[in-house]
Tab-separated table of C-alpha atoms in Angstrom:
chain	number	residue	atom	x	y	z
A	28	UNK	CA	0.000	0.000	0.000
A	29	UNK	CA	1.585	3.447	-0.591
A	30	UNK	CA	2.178	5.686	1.822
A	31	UNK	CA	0.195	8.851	2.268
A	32	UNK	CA	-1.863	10.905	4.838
A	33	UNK	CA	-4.385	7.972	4.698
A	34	UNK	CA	-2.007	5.043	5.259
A	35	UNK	CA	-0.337	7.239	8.373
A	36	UNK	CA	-3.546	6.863	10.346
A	37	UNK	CA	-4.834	3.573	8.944
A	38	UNK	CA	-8.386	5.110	7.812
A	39	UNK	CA	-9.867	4.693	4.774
A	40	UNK	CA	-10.383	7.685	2.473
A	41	UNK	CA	-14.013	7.692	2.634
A	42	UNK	CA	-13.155	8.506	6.667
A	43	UNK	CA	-15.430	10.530	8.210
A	44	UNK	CA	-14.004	13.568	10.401
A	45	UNK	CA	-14.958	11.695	13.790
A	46	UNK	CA	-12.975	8.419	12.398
A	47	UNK	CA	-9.929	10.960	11.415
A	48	UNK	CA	-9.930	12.142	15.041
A	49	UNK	CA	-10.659	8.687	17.098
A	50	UNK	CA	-7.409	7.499	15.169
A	51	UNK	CA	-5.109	10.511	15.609
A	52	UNK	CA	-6.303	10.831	19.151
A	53	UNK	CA	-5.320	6.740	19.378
A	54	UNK	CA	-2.037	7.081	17.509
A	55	UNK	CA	-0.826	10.581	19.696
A	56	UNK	CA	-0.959	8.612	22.753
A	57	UNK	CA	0.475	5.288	21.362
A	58	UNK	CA	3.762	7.477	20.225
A	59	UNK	CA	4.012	10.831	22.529
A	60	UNK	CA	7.525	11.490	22.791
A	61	UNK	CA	6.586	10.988	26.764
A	62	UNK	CA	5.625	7.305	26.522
A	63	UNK	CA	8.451	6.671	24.310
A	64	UNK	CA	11.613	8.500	25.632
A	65	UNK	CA	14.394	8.789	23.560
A	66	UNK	CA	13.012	7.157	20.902
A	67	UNK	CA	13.895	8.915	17.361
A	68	UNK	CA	11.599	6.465	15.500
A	69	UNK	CA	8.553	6.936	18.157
A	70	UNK	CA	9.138	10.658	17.613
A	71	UNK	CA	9.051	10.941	13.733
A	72	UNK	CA	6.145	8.883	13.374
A	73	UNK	CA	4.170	11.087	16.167
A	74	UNK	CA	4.967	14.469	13.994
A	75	UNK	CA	3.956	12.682	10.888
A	76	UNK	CA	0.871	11.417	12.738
A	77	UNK	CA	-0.100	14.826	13.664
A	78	UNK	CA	0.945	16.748	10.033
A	79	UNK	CA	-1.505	14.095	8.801
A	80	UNK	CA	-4.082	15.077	10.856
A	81	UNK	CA	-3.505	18.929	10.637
A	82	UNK	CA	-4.419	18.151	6.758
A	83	UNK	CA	-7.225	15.870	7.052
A	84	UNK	CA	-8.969	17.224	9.894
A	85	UNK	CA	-9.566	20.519	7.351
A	86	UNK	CA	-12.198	19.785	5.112
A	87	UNK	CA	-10.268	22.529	2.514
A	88	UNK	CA	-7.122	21.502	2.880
A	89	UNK	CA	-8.415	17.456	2.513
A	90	UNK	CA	-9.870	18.414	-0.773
A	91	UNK	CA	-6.546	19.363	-1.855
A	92	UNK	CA	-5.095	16.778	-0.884
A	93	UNK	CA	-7.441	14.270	-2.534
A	94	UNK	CA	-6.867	16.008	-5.975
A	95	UNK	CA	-3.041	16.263	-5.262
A	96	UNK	CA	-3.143	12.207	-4.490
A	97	UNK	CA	-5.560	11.695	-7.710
A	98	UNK	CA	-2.939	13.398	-9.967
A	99	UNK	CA	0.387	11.585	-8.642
A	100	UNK	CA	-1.713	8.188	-9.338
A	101	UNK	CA	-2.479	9.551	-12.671
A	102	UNK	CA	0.970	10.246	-13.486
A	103	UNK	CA	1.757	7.162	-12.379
A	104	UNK	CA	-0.730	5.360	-14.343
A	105	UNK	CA	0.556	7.119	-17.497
A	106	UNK	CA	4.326	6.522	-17.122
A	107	UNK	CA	3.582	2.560	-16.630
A	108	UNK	CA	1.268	3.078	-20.051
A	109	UNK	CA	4.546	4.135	-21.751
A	110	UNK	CA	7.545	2.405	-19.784
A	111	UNK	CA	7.591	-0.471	-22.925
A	112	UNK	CA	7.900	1.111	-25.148
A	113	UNK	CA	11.218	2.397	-23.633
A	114	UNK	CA	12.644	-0.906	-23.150
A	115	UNK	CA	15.733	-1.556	-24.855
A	116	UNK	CA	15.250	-4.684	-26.672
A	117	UNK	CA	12.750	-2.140	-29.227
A	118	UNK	CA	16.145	0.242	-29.939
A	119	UNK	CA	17.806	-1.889	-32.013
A	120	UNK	CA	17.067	-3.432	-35.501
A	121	UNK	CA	19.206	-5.859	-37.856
A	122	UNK	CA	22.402	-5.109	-39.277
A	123	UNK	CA	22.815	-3.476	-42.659
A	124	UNK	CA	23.041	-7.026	-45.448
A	125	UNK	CA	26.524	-7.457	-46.190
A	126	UNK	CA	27.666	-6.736	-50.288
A	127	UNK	CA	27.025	-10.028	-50.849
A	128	UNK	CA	23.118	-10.091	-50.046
A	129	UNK	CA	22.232	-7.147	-52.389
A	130	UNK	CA	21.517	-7.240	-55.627
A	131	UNK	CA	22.016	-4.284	-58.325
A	132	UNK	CA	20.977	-4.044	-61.375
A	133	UNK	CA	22.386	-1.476	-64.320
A	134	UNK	CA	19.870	1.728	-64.461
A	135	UNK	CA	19.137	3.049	-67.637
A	136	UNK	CA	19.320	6.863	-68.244
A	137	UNK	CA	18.471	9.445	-70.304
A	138	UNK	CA	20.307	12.949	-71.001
A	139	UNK	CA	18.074	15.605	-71.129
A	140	UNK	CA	18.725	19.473	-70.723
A	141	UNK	CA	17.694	21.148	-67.555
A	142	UNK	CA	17.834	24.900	-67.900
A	143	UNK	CA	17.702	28.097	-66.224
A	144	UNK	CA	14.462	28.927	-66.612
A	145	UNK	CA	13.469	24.797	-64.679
A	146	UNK	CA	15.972	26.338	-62.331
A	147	UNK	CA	14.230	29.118	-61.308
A	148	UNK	CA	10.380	27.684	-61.880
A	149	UNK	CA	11.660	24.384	-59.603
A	150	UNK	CA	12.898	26.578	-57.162
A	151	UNK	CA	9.862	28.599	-56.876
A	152	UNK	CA	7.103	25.893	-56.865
A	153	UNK	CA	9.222	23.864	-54.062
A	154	UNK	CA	9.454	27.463	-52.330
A	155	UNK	CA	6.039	28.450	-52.419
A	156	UNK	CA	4.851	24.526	-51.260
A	157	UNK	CA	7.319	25.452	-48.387
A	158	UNK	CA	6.082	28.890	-47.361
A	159	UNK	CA	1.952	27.818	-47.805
A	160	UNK	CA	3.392	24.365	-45.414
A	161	UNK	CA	4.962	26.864	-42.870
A	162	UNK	CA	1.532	29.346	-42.712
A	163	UNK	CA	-0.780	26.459	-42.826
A	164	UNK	CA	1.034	24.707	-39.724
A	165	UNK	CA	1.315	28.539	-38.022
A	166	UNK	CA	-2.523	28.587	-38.495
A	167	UNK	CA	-3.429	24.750	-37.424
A	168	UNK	CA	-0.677	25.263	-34.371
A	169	UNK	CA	-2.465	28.385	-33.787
A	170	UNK	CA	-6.546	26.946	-33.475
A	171	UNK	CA	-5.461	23.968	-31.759
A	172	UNK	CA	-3.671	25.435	-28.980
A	173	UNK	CA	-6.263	27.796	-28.538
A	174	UNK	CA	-9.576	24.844	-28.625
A	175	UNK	CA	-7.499	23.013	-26.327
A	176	UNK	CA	-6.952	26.233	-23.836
A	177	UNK	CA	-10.753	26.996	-24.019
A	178	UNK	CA	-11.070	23.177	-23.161
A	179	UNK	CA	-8.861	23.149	-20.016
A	180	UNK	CA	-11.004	26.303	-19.312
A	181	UNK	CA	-14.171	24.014	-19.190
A	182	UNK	CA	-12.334	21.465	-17.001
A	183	UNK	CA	-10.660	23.676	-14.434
A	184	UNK	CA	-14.911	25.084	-13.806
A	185	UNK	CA	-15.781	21.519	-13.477
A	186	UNK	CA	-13.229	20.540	-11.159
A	187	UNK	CA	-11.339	18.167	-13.474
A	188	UNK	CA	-7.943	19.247	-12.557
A	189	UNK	CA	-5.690	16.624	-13.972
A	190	UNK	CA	-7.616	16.618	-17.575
A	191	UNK	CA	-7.535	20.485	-17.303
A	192	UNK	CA	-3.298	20.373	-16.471
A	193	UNK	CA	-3.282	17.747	-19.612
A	194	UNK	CA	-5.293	20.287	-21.798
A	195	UNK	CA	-2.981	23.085	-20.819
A	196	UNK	CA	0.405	21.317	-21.882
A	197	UNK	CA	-0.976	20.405	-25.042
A	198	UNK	CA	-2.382	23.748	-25.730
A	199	UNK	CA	1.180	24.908	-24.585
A	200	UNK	CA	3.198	22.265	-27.219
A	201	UNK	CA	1.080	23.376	-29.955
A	202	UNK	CA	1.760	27.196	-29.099
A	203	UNK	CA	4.874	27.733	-26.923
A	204	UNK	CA	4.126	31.056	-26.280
A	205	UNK	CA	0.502	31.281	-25.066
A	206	UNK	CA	1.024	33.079	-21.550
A	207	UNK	CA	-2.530	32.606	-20.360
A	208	UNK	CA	-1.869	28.928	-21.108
A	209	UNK	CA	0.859	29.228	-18.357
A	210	UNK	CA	-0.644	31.163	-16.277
A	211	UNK	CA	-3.985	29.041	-15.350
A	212	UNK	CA	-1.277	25.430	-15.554
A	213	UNK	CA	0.619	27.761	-13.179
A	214	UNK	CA	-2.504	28.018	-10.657
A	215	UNK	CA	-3.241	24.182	-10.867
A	216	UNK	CA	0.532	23.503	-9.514
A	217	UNK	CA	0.506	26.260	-7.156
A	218	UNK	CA	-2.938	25.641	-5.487
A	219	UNK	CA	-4.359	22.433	-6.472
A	220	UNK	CA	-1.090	19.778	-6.885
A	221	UNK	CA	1.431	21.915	-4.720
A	222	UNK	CA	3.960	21.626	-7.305
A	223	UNK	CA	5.782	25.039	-6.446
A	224	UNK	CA	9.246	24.561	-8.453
A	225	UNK	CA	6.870	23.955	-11.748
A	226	UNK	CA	4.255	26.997	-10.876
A	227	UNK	CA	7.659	28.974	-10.499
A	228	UNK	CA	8.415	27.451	-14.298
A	229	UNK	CA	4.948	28.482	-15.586
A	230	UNK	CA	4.451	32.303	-14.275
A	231	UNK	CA	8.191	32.786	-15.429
A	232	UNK	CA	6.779	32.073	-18.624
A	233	UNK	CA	3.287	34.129	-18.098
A	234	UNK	CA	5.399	37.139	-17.646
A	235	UNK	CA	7.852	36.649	-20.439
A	236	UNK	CA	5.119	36.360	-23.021
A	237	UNK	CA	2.944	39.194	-21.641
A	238	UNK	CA	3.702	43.006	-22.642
A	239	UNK	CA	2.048	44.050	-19.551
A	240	UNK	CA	1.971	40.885	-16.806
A	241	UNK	CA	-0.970	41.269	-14.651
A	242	UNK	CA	-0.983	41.765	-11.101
A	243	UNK	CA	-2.469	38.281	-10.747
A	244	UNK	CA	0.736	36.896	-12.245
A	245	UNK	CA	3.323	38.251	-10.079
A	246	UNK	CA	1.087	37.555	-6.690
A	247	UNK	CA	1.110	33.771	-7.449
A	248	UNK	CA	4.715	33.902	-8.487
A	249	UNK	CA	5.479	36.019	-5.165
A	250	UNK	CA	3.378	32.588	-3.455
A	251	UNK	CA	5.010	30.077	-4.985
A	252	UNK	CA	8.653	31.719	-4.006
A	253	UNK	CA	7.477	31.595	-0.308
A	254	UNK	CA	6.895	28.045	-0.922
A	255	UNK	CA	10.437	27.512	-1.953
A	256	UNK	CA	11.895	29.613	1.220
A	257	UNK	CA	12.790	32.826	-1.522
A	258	UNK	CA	11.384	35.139	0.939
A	259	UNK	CA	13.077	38.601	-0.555
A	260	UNK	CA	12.165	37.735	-3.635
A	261	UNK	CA	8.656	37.102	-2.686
A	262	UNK	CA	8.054	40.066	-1.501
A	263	UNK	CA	9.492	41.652	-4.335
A	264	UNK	CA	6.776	39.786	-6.489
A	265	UNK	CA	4.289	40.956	-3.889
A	266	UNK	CA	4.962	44.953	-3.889
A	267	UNK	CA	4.916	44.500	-7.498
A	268	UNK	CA	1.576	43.036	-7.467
A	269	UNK	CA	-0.100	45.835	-5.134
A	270	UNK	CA	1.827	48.104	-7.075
A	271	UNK	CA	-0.273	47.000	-10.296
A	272	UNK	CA	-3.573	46.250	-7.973
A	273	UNK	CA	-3.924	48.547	-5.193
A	274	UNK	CA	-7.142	46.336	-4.631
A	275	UNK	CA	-5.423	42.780	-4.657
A	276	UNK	CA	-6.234	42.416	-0.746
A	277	UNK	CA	-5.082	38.597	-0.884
A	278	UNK	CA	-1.422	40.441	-1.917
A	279	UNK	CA	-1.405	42.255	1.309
A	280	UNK	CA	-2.491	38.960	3.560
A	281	UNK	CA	0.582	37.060	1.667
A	282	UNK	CA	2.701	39.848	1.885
A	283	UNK	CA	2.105	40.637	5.427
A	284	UNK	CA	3.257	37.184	6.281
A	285	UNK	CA	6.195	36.602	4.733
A	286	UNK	CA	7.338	39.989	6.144
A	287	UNK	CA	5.846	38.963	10.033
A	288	UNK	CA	7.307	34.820	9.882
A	289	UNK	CA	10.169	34.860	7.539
A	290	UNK	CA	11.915	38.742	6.973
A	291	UNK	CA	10.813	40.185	11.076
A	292	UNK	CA	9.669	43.191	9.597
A	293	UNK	CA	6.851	43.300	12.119
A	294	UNK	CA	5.265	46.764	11.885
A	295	UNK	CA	5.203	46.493	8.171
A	296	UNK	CA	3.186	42.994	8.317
A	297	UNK	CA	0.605	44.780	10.952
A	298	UNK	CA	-0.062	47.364	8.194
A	299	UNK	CA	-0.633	44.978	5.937
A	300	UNK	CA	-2.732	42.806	8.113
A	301	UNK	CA	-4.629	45.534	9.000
A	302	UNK	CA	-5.158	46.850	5.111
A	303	UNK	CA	-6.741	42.743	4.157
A	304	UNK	CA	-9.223	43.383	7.768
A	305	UNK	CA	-10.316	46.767	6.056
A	306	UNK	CA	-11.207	45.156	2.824
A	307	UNK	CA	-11.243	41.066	2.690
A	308	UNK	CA	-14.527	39.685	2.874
A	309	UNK	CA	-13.239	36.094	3.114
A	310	UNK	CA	-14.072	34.741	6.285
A	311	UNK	CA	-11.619	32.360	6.230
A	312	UNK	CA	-8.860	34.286	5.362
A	313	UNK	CA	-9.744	37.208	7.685
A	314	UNK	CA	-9.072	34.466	10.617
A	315	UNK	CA	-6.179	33.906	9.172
A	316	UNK	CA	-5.555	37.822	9.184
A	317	UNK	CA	-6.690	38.229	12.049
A	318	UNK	CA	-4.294	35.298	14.211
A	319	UNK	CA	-1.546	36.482	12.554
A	320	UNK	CA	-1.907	39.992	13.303
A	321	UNK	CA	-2.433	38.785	16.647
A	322	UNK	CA	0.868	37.172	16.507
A	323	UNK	CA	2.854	40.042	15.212
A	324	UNK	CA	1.602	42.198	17.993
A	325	UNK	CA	2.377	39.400	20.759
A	326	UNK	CA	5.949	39.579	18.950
A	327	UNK	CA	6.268	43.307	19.291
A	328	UNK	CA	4.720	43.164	23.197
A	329	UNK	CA	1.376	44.530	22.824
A	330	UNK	CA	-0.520	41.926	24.155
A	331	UNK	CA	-3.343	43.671	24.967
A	332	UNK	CA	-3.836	44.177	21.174
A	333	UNK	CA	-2.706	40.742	20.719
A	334	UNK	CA	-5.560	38.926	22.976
A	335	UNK	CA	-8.059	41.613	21.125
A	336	UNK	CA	-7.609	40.285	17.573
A	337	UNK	CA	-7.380	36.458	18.354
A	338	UNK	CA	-10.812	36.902	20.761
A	339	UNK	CA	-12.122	38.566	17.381
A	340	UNK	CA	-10.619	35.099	15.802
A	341	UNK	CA	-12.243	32.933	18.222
A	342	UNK	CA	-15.904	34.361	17.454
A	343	UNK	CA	-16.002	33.756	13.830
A	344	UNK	CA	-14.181	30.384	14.298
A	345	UNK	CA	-13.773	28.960	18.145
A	346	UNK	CA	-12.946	25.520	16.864
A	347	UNK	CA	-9.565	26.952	16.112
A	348	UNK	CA	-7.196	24.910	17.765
A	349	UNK	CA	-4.017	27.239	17.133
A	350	UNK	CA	-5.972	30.588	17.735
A	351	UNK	CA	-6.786	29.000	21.297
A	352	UNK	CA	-3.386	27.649	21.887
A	353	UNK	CA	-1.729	31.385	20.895
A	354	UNK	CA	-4.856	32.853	22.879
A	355	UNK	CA	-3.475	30.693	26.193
A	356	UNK	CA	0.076	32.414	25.267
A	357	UNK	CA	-1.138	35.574	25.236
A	358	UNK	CA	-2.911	34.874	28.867
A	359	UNK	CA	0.230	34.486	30.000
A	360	UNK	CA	2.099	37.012	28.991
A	361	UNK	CA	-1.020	39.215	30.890
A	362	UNK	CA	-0.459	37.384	34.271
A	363	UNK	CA	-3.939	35.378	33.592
A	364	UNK	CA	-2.891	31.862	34.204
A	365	UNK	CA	-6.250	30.163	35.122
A	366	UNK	CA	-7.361	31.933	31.656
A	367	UNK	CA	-4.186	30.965	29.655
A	368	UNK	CA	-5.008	26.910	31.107
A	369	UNK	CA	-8.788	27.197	29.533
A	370	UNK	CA	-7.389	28.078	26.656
A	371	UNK	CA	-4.160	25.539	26.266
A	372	UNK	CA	-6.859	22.857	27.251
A	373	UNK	CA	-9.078	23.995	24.540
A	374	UNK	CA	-6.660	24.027	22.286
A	375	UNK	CA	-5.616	20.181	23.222
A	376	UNK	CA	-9.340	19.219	23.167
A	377	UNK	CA	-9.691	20.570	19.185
A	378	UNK	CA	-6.233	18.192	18.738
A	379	UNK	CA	-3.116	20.916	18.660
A	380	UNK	CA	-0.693	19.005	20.165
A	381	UNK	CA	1.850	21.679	21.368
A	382	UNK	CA	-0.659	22.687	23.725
A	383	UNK	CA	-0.104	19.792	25.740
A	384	UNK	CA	3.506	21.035	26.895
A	385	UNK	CA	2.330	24.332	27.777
A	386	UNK	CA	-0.720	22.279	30.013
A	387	UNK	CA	2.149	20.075	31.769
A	388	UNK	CA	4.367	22.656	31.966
A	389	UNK	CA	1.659	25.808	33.586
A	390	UNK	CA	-1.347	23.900	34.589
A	391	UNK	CA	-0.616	20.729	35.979
């Protein structure tokens, strides 16, 4: 069986949430680093017990999962299609016959006058055959690679992701330099197979083909270079974006945290935290806003500000195991420690592990 999220907790894939949790809850305990003391082997498999669960237990981040594990198999099932024909016993054919196996007869021929005028009537009719080949092909390249573009189009709105990524490469074989072809192969890597190094690739592309790159363009490229730790550079991509989009409020939410997690340019990251809370409607994504504005104040010592935006968190999502477990921090920092326990335990209950130090280490 291969190994994946799945396999880590021994659930089937059609697991419900409640299964997901009964097994991470019975595979935490079985390898806590506490029950198995300096065991390296116990320890690995208890963080890849709980990155499992951080994925699965989010119904979003599950779906992506799903599609990501759908389009390795499919790759899979492809390259096995074509390994054969790869094999070398197909590369190799018989010798050339030796002298004596061929037979030649005398050919008779002719003299006949070719002159300048067949020169130059030869040359042109093979010349024009040429030039109507070269157009024709330029035309055909040109409606194929658009009818398959408008087809990935269709797929991509239907959720066929791994047809639409075939569609795209085609449409980007027959016409190299299609940049919206790129682009949308660029957002199935980024956000549907994870693929960073080839969404890098692809946007590369999208901007090299475009007069005027969009601001869409360089925000995914700025997202897929904080996936691959080039954190300057990202936010490079990112100014660039705004710069284009002063209304591109998911630029300022990325930008703000490479700047807070990666580059510690905290007050920077507030103001851009702050800018997504003024405009983002997403409710998910203002969460995410909000925690790690919360954060960035807790790293710059205003706590006060810091328990205010994760208690605005809390009320649009209290199942939040990390908001509680940064909400206990916070308590703690304020000299609240029966508060800062509620919160760690909460935090435990909705399965964040690292709250369970803090618990042993302030509440028990």
């Amino acid at each position: 069986m291969e190994q994946n999220f799945y396999t880590v907790l021994g659930i089937a894939p059609a697991a419900t949430q409640q299964e997901v949790k009964q097994a991470y809850k019975k595979l935490a305990i079985k390898y806590h680093p506490d029950k198995n003391p300096n065991n390296k082997l116990a320890e690995d498999r208890f963080k890849l017990v709980n990155t499992a669960y951080q994925v699965l237990s989010n119904p979003g981040k599950r779906a992506r999962y799903d599609l990501k594990l759908q389009y390795l198999r499919e790759r899979e099932r492809v390259i096995q299609q074509y390994q054969p024909y790869y094999n070398d016993r197909y590369r190799y054919t018989r010798q050339p016959a030796p002298v004596s196996e061929r037979y030649y007869r005398p050919i008779r021929t002719e003299k006949h006058e070719f002159s300048r005028k067949d020169l130059y009537i030869t040359i042109a009719f093979v010349g024009g055959i040429l030039l109507f080949s070269l157009l024709l092909k330029v035309v055909m390249d040109h409606i194929a690679g658009e009818d398959k573009y408008k087809t990935a189009l269709t797929y991509i709105a239907d959720g066929k992701y791994s047809s639409a990524h075939r569609m795209l490469s085609d449409a980007i074989n027959f016409k190299p330099e299609h940049a919206a072809a790129y682009k949308e192969r660029g957002w199935l890597e980024l956000n549907v197979f994870e693929d960073y190094e080839a969404a890098l690739q692809d946007f590369n592309q999208a901007i090299a083909y475009q007069k005027k790159p969009s601001a869409d363009v360089y925000f995914m490229r700025g997202v897929s270079r904080q996936h691959l730790a080039s954190y300057l550079q990202a936010e490079a991509d990112l100014n660039r974006a705004i710069h284009l989009n002063e209304k591109l409020w998911d630029a300022y939410l990325a930008r703000g945290e490479v700047r807070l997690f990666y580059l510690q340019k905290y007050k920077p990251a507030l103001s851009d935290f702050s800018t997504y809370l003024r405009y983002g409607t997403d409710k998910e994504k203002r969460v995410t806003a909000l925690t790690y504005r919360g954060f960035g104040y807790y790293k710059i010592e205003a706590h006060k500000l810091s328990e205010h935006d994760y208690r605005r968190a809390l009320t649009i999502d209290k199942e939040n195991g990390r908001v509680n477990y940064l909400m206990g921090r916070t308590k703690m920092e304020l000299q609240e420690p029966d508060s800062a326990c509620i919160y760690f335990n909460q935090a435990y209950e909705l399965g964040y592990s690292a709250a369970l130090l803090e618990l042993r280490a302030n509440c028990y």
